[in-house]
């Protein structure tokens, strides 16, 4: 069970006593950590955020098909804190980029993820809407 921070409590409906769990993922390439994802998710939805090689279930696809789901991404520049620097094998205060994503179903926050990417590994393309 996760102990919520003040910021997390401000995003969650405090009138509901719903248990949350924390998940941390570190992605590596050739034994070099390239990004970290920290996830705070309602316990009942946690299985949807644990990625596997299972081709039968895809988290992002499930979220996008659920018409009640609202996903919001915020992009920020920050410096690495002690925890993230340790996980990424970097120095504290090195520049990094954060992508904070909130997942809501029927206006209830089910998950909050923060992806931390050191500057040297940041490259992404973002497409909004459908393309042909």
XYZ file of N, CA, C and O in Angstrom:
528
model
N 0.836 -1.193 0.000
C 0.000 0.000 0.000
C 0.871 1.244 0.000
O 1.862 1.316 0.703
N 0.490 2.218 -0.792
C 1.284 3.431 -0.940
C 0.877 4.478 0.089
O -0.300 4.664 0.375
N 1.861 5.158 0.641
C 1.608 6.327 1.490
C 1.637 7.524 0.552
O 2.619 7.774 -0.138
N 0.532 8.259 0.498
C 0.378 9.339 -0.470
C 1.045 10.627 -0.008
O 1.010 10.966 1.169
N 1.641 11.355 -0.968
C 2.217 12.654 -0.670
C 1.101 13.704 -0.700
O -0.002 13.439 -1.162
N 1.405 14.903 -0.250
C 0.426 15.990 -0.248
C -0.067 16.285 -1.656
O -1.257 16.478 -1.876
N 0.848 16.302 -2.629
C 0.454 16.565 -4.019
C -0.473 15.468 -4.534
O -1.467 15.754 -5.196
N -0.149 14.229 -4.228
C -0.983 13.119 -4.677
C -2.373 13.183 -4.054
O -3.370 12.967 -4.734
N -2.434 13.529 -2.779
C -3.728 13.641 -2.097
C -4.573 14.731 -2.752
O -5.779 14.592 -2.898
N -3.935 15.817 -3.194
C -4.690 16.908 -3.821
C -5.313 16.476 -5.150
O -6.271 17.070 -5.609
N -4.749 15.455 -5.784
C -5.273 14.977 -7.066
C -6.329 13.887 -6.914
O -7.048 13.577 -7.842
N -6.381 13.290 -5.738
C -7.264 12.149 -5.508
C -8.458 12.589 -4.681
O -8.347 13.438 -3.817
N -9.601 11.999 -4.943
C -10.805 12.300 -4.165
C -10.634 11.740 -2.753
O -10.709 10.529 -2.558
N -10.399 12.601 -1.756
C -10.136 12.111 -0.402
C -11.352 11.484 0.287
O -11.219 10.828 1.302
N -12.548 11.679 -0.274
C -13.737 11.117 0.372
C -13.827 9.607 0.173
O -14.549 8.924 0.879
N -13.080 9.098 -0.815
C -13.085 7.655 -1.058
C -11.859 7.039 -0.408
O -10.748 7.526 -0.557
N -12.065 5.961 0.308
C -10.963 5.274 0.964
C -10.519 4.116 0.070
O -10.844 2.977 0.317
N -9.789 4.454 -0.991
C -9.367 3.479 -1.987
C -7.870 3.214 -1.811
O -7.081 4.158 -1.772
N -7.472 1.956 -1.721
C -6.036 1.666 -1.577
C -5.283 1.858 -2.893
O -5.798 1.543 -3.967
N -4.078 2.404 -2.800
C -3.203 2.617 -3.947
C -1.920 1.821 -3.738
O -1.526 1.547 -2.612
N -1.281 1.477 -4.832
C 0.024 0.824 -4.789
C 0.995 1.639 -5.638
O 0.584 2.382 -6.529
N 2.280 1.489 -5.349
C 3.329 2.139 -6.137
C 4.054 1.084 -6.957
O 4.376 0.018 -6.457
N 4.298 1.418 -8.208
C 5.055 0.547 -9.102
C 6.206 1.373 -9.660
O 6.024 2.544 -9.993
N 7.379 0.785 -9.756
C 8.529 1.467 -10.343
C 9.132 0.559 -11.396
O 9.396 -0.614 -11.135
N 9.325 1.117 -12.587
C 9.902 0.387 -13.701
C 11.158 1.117 -14.159
O 11.148 2.338 -14.284
N 12.222 0.378 -14.431
C 13.434 0.960 -14.989
C 13.692 0.277 -16.321
O 13.808 -0.950 -16.383
N 13.745 1.061 -17.393
C 14.025 0.523 -18.724
C 15.516 0.660 -18.996
O 16.103 1.720 -18.763
N 16.115 -0.417 -19.482
C 17.549 -0.416 -19.764
C 17.805 -0.828 -21.198
O 17.053 -1.609 -21.775
N 18.893 -0.316 -21.736
C 19.349 -0.688 -23.059
C 20.823 -1.051 -22.933
O 21.638 -0.215 -22.510
N 21.159 -2.297 -23.245
C 22.545 -2.781 -23.080
C 23.062 -2.502 -21.669
O 24.146 -1.970 -21.487
N 22.256 -2.810 -20.675
C 22.586 -2.642 -19.245
C 22.696 -1.193 -18.796
O 23.125 -0.918 -17.688
N 22.307 -0.251 -19.649
C 22.320 1.165 -19.268
C 20.883 1.606 -19.017
O 20.048 1.541 -19.924
N 20.570 2.069 -17.788
C 19.210 2.558 -17.535
C 18.947 3.829 -18.336
O 19.748 4.760 -18.299
N 17.833 3.837 -19.094
C 17.560 5.002 -19.942
C 16.347 5.811 -19.498
O 16.227 6.972 -19.845
N 15.425 5.199 -18.756
C 14.342 5.978 -18.159
C 13.703 5.191 -17.028
O 13.862 3.993 -16.918
N 12.988 5.929 -16.174
C 12.285 5.363 -15.025
C 10.827 5.773 -15.113
O 10.528 6.919 -15.466
N 9.939 4.844 -14.820
C 8.521 5.179 -14.696
C 8.096 4.846 -13.273
O 8.276 3.721 -12.813
N 7.561 5.849 -12.575
C 7.004 5.644 -11.240
C 5.498 5.812 -11.357
O 5.017 6.792 -11.925
N 4.779 4.858 -10.825
C 3.332 4.824 -11.004
C 2.638 4.681 -9.655
O 3.010 3.838 -8.845
N 1.655 5.521 -9.430
C 0.761 5.401 -8.290
C -0.581 5.018 -8.869
O -1.136 5.753 -9.686
N -1.089 3.846 -8.510
C -2.298 3.337 -9.159
C -3.232 2.708 -8.129
O -2.777 2.124 -7.148
N -4.531 2.883 -8.352
C -5.501 2.210 -7.486
C -5.225 0.713 -7.541
O -4.995 0.153 -8.616
N -5.250 0.094 -6.384
C -4.911 -1.323 -6.302
C -5.740 -2.173 -7.265
O -5.218 -3.082 -7.909
N -7.008 -1.856 -7.409
C -7.879 -2.656 -8.279
C -7.512 -2.526 -9.763
O -7.896 -3.365 -10.567
N -6.762 -1.484 -10.139
C -6.355 -1.290 -11.527
C -4.880 -1.612 -11.752
O -4.388 -1.482 -12.875
N -4.164 -2.017 -10.725
C -2.711 -2.176 -10.842
C -2.303 -3.194 -11.892
O -1.287 -3.035 -12.554
N -3.116 -4.229 -12.098
C -2.731 -5.240 -13.093
C -2.662 -4.654 -14.497
O -1.931 -5.141 -15.354
N -3.396 -3.575 -14.756
C -3.366 -2.957 -16.071
C -2.089 -2.161 -16.325
O -1.805 -1.777 -17.446
N -1.345 -1.874 -15.282
C -0.133 -1.064 -15.414
C 1.138 -1.878 -15.292
O 2.226 -1.334 -15.370
N 1.000 -3.165 -15.085
C 2.167 -4.041 -15.030
C 2.331 -4.630 -16.423
O 1.579 -5.490 -16.842
N 3.289 -4.083 -17.153
C 3.489 -4.498 -18.543
C 4.096 -5.888 -18.596
O 4.967 -6.230 -17.807
N 3.640 -6.666 -19.529
C 4.189 -8.004 -19.759
C 4.410 -8.179 -21.255
O 4.071 -7.310 -22.048
N 4.940 -9.311 -21.622
C 5.110 -9.618 -23.041
C 3.862 -10.268 -23.605
O 3.866 -10.773 -24.725
N 2.793 -10.257 -22.841
C 1.548 -10.891 -23.247
C 0.899 -10.080 -24.371
O 0.502 -8.938 -24.182
N 0.815 -10.645 -25.549
C 0.230 -9.938 -26.688
C -1.287 -9.876 -26.620
O -1.919 -9.152 -27.378
N -1.876 -10.630 -25.697
C -3.332 -10.661 -25.576
C -3.850 -9.377 -24.949
O -4.906 -8.875 -25.292
N -3.067 -8.788 -24.026
C -3.548 -7.591 -23.326
C -2.544 -6.459 -23.478
O -1.359 -6.630 -23.241
N -3.013 -5.290 -23.861
C -2.175 -4.116 -24.020
C -2.806 -2.973 -23.228
O -3.928 -2.571 -23.505
N -2.079 -2.461 -22.251
C -2.611 -1.431 -21.350
C -3.101 -0.201 -22.098
O -4.214 0.265 -21.890
N -2.245 0.364 -22.957
C -2.614 1.586 -23.655
C -3.840 1.367 -24.545
O -4.719 2.212 -24.612
N -3.890 0.219 -25.196
C -5.040 -0.091 -26.044
C -6.319 -0.182 -25.214
O -7.361 0.337 -25.591
N -6.222 -0.839 -24.055
C -7.383 -0.967 -23.164
C -7.858 0.405 -22.701
O -9.048 0.707 -22.713
N -6.923 1.266 -22.323
C -7.297 2.602 -21.855
C -7.941 3.422 -22.968
O -8.907 4.136 -22.737
N -7.401 3.333 -24.165
C -7.931 4.108 -25.279
C -9.302 3.618 -25.728
O -10.126 4.403 -26.192
N -9.564 2.330 -25.587
C -10.867 1.783 -25.988
C -11.957 2.100 -24.971
O -13.123 2.106 -25.301
N -11.572 2.359 -23.735
C -12.531 2.663 -22.688
C -12.992 4.112 -22.874
O -12.232 5.039 -22.612
N -14.208 4.312 -23.313
C -14.703 5.659 -23.639
C -14.751 6.575 -22.417
O -14.807 7.793 -22.563
N -14.751 6.015 -21.237
C -14.802 6.825 -20.025
C -13.415 7.315 -19.593
O -13.292 8.098 -18.671
N -12.357 6.852 -20.246
C -10.993 7.185 -19.849
C -10.575 8.552 -20.368
O -10.773 8.873 -21.536
N -9.979 9.340 -19.486
C -9.374 10.616 -19.861
C -7.910 10.540 -19.451
O -7.591 10.249 -18.296
N -7.027 10.791 -20.417
C -5.593 10.746 -20.154
C -5.025 12.136 -20.397
O -5.307 12.758 -21.415
N -4.216 12.610 -19.447
C -3.606 13.935 -19.580
C -2.109 13.797 -19.365
O -1.674 13.162 -18.399
N -1.320 14.376 -20.270
C 0.135 14.335 -20.171
C 0.657 15.757 -19.966
O 0.223 16.681 -20.652
N 1.579 15.911 -19.038
C 2.250 17.190 -18.822
C 3.744 16.956 -18.984
O 4.285 16.003 -18.423
N 4.406 17.813 -19.749
C 5.828 17.683 -20.010
C 6.570 18.778 -19.232
O 6.194 19.940 -19.314
N 7.632 18.389 -18.509
C 8.364 19.331 -17.680
C 9.860 19.060 -17.774
O 10.273 17.946 -18.100
N 10.657 20.058 -17.455
C 12.100 19.898 -17.322
C 12.400 20.007 -15.834
O 11.864 20.871 -15.139
N 13.259 19.117 -15.348
C 13.577 19.110 -13.918
C 14.981 18.553 -13.741
O 15.605 18.085 -14.688
N 15.456 18.592 -12.505
C 16.737 17.960 -12.200
C 16.463 16.664 -11.440
O 15.426 16.526 -10.785
N 17.375 15.721 -11.556
C 17.189 14.420 -10.918
C 17.275 14.519 -9.405
O 18.211 15.122 -8.870
N 16.306 13.922 -8.733
C 16.396 13.840 -7.276
C 17.222 12.604 -6.918
O 17.649 11.846 -7.799
N 17.445 12.385 -5.647
C 18.318 11.303 -5.198
C 17.835 9.931 -5.678
O 18.606 9.126 -6.193
N 16.549 9.672 -5.529
C 15.983 8.383 -5.908
C 16.124 8.114 -7.402
O 16.584 7.046 -7.821
N 15.734 9.083 -8.233
C 15.813 8.900 -9.682
C 17.264 8.823 -10.169
O 17.575 8.051 -11.067
N 18.140 9.627 -9.583
C 19.558 9.574 -9.956
C 20.133 8.189 -9.660
O 20.868 7.621 -10.473
N 19.776 7.634 -8.533
C 20.249 6.292 -8.174
C 19.749 5.249 -9.173
O 20.524 4.427 -9.660
N 18.451 5.295 -9.497
C 17.876 4.312 -10.420
C 18.455 4.429 -11.830
O 18.562 3.438 -12.555
N 18.832 5.643 -12.222
C 19.357 5.876 -13.567
C 20.887 5.866 -13.623
O 21.466 6.092 -14.680
N 21.528 5.647 -12.474
C 22.988 5.646 -12.385
C 23.565 6.974 -12.877
O 24.492 7.030 -13.671
N 22.939 8.064 -12.401
C 23.335 9.424 -12.767
C 23.677 10.203 -11.502
O 23.558 9.703 -10.389
N 24.037 11.456 -11.676
C 24.362 12.340 -10.567
C 23.129 13.151 -10.175
O 22.364 13.577 -11.050
N 22.948 13.374 -8.880
C 21.842 14.204 -8.397
C 21.934 15.578 -9.058
O 23.023 16.109 -9.253
N 20.806 16.133 -9.422
C 20.652 17.454 -10.043
C 20.994 17.502 -11.529
O 20.953 18.578 -12.128
N 21.323 16.355 -12.160
C 21.488 16.369 -13.612
C 20.142 16.705 -14.244
O 19.092 16.358 -13.716
N 20.196 17.355 -15.398
C 18.958 17.747 -16.090
C 18.235 16.514 -16.618
O 18.852 15.549 -17.055
N 16.920 16.573 -16.544
C 16.091 15.481 -17.059
C 14.743 16.047 -17.487
O 14.424 17.198 -17.208
N 13.999 15.223 -18.149
C 12.648 15.589 -18.558
C 11.674 14.673 -17.839
O 11.945 13.490 -17.643
N 10.541 15.245 -17.450
C 9.500 14.473 -16.788
C 8.239 14.521 -17.633
O 7.896 15.564 -18.181
N 7.588 13.387 -17.711
C 6.269 13.328 -18.338
C 5.333 12.805 -17.257
O 5.471 11.673 -16.805
N 4.447 13.672 -16.797
C 3.477 13.275 -15.779
C 2.154 12.983 -16.479
O 1.635 13.830 -17.194
N 1.656 11.768 -16.291
C 0.419 11.354 -16.945
C -0.613 10.983 -15.897
O -0.304 10.254 -14.954
N -1.806 11.507 -16.054
C -2.901 11.139 -15.149
C -3.953 10.390 -15.946
O -4.259 10.751 -17.091
N -4.468 9.344 -15.355
C -5.481 8.492 -15.989
C -6.740 8.548 -15.136
O -6.699 8.218 -13.947
N -7.827 8.972 -15.745
C -9.102 9.078 -15.035
C -10.159 8.260 -15.748
O -10.213 8.247 -16.975
N -10.992 7.605 -14.961
C -12.167 6.925 -15.497
C -13.354 7.522 -14.769
O -13.410 7.510 -13.532
N -14.284 8.081 -15.539
C -15.454 8.773 -14.976
C -15.018 9.802 -13.937
O -15.529 9.865 -12.825
N -14.018 10.607 -14.290
C -13.488 11.694 -13.462
C -12.828 11.249 -12.161
O -12.535 12.071 -11.299
N -12.572 9.968 -12.002
C -11.866 9.482 -10.816
C -10.450 9.093 -11.218
O -10.239 8.334 -12.162
N -9.446 9.647 -10.520
C -8.062 9.339 -10.815
C -7.781 7.882 -10.465
O -7.929 7.478 -9.318
N -7.405 7.094 -11.482
C -7.068 5.698 -11.212
C -5.558 5.496 -11.177
O -5.075 4.553 -10.567
N -4.816 6.408 -11.840
C -3.358 6.268 -11.838
C -2.682 7.584 -12.165
O -3.215 8.414 -12.899
N -1.500 7.733 -11.611
C -0.640 8.879 -11.875
C 0.739 8.307 -12.153
O 1.288 7.586 -11.320
N 1.290 8.567 -13.341
C 2.617 8.066 -13.654
C 3.555 9.232 -13.922
O 3.142 10.261 -14.467
N 4.801 9.057 -13.521
C 5.834 10.037 -13.810
C 6.978 9.290 -14.484
O 7.543 8.362 -13.915
N 7.266 9.695 -15.712
C 8.368 9.118 -16.467
C 9.529 10.103 -16.415
O 9.350 11.283 -16.731
N 10.691 9.623 -15.988
C 11.877 10.468 -15.851
C 12.891 10.012 -16.894
O 13.295 8.846 -16.914
N 13.296 10.959 -17.770
C 14.204 10.641 -18.871
C 15.386 11.614 -18.823
O 15.190 12.822 -18.942
N 16.603 11.106 -18.653
C 17.760 12.006 -18.721
C 17.837 12.656 -20.097
O 17.434 12.072 -21.107
N 18.356 13.876 -20.159
C 18.427 14.629 -21.412
C 19.031 13.844 -22.564
O 18.550 13.906 -23.686
N 20.086 13.104 -22.291
C 20.807 12.421 -23.375
C 19.972 11.350 -24.075
O 20.294 10.931 -25.182
N 18.900 10.886 -23.428
C 18.077 9.831 -24.016
C 16.730 10.334 -24.523
O 15.931 9.552 -25.012
N 16.478 11.624 -24.395
C 15.159 12.125 -24.768
C 15.044 12.303 -26.274
O 15.810 13.005 -26.900
N 14.088 11.632 -26.830
C 13.675 11.817 -28.216
C 12.310 11.161 -28.339
O 12.155 9.991 -28.025
N 11.322 11.922 -28.724
C 10.011 11.320 -28.894
C 9.247 12.060 -29.977
O 9.539 13.204 -30.300
N 8.302 11.351 -30.522
C 7.375 11.933 -31.477
C 5.995 11.760 -30.892
O 5.678 10.709 -30.353
N 5.197 12.789 -30.976
C 3.870 12.752 -30.372
C 2.844 13.071 -31.437
O 2.904 14.107 -32.074
N 1.914 12.168 -31.667
C 0.868 12.359 -32.661
C -0.480 12.478 -31.958
O -0.822 11.633 -31.136
N -1.205 13.530 -32.260
C -2.529 13.720 -31.675
C -3.543 13.471 -32.785
O -3.427 14.000 -33.883
N -4.544 12.663 -32.481
C -5.557 12.355 -33.482
C -5.112 11.255 -34.411
O -4.056 10.667 -34.238
N -5.910 10.981 -35.405
C -5.597 9.910 -36.335
C -4.814 10.437 -37.520
O -4.998 11.569 -37.957
N -3.923 9.600 -38.013
C -3.184 9.921 -39.217
C -3.374 8.807 -40.226
O -3.734 7.691 -39.864
N -3.158 9.108 -41.469
C -3.284 8.072 -42.511
C -1.946 7.805 -43.144
O -1.090 8.621 -43.195
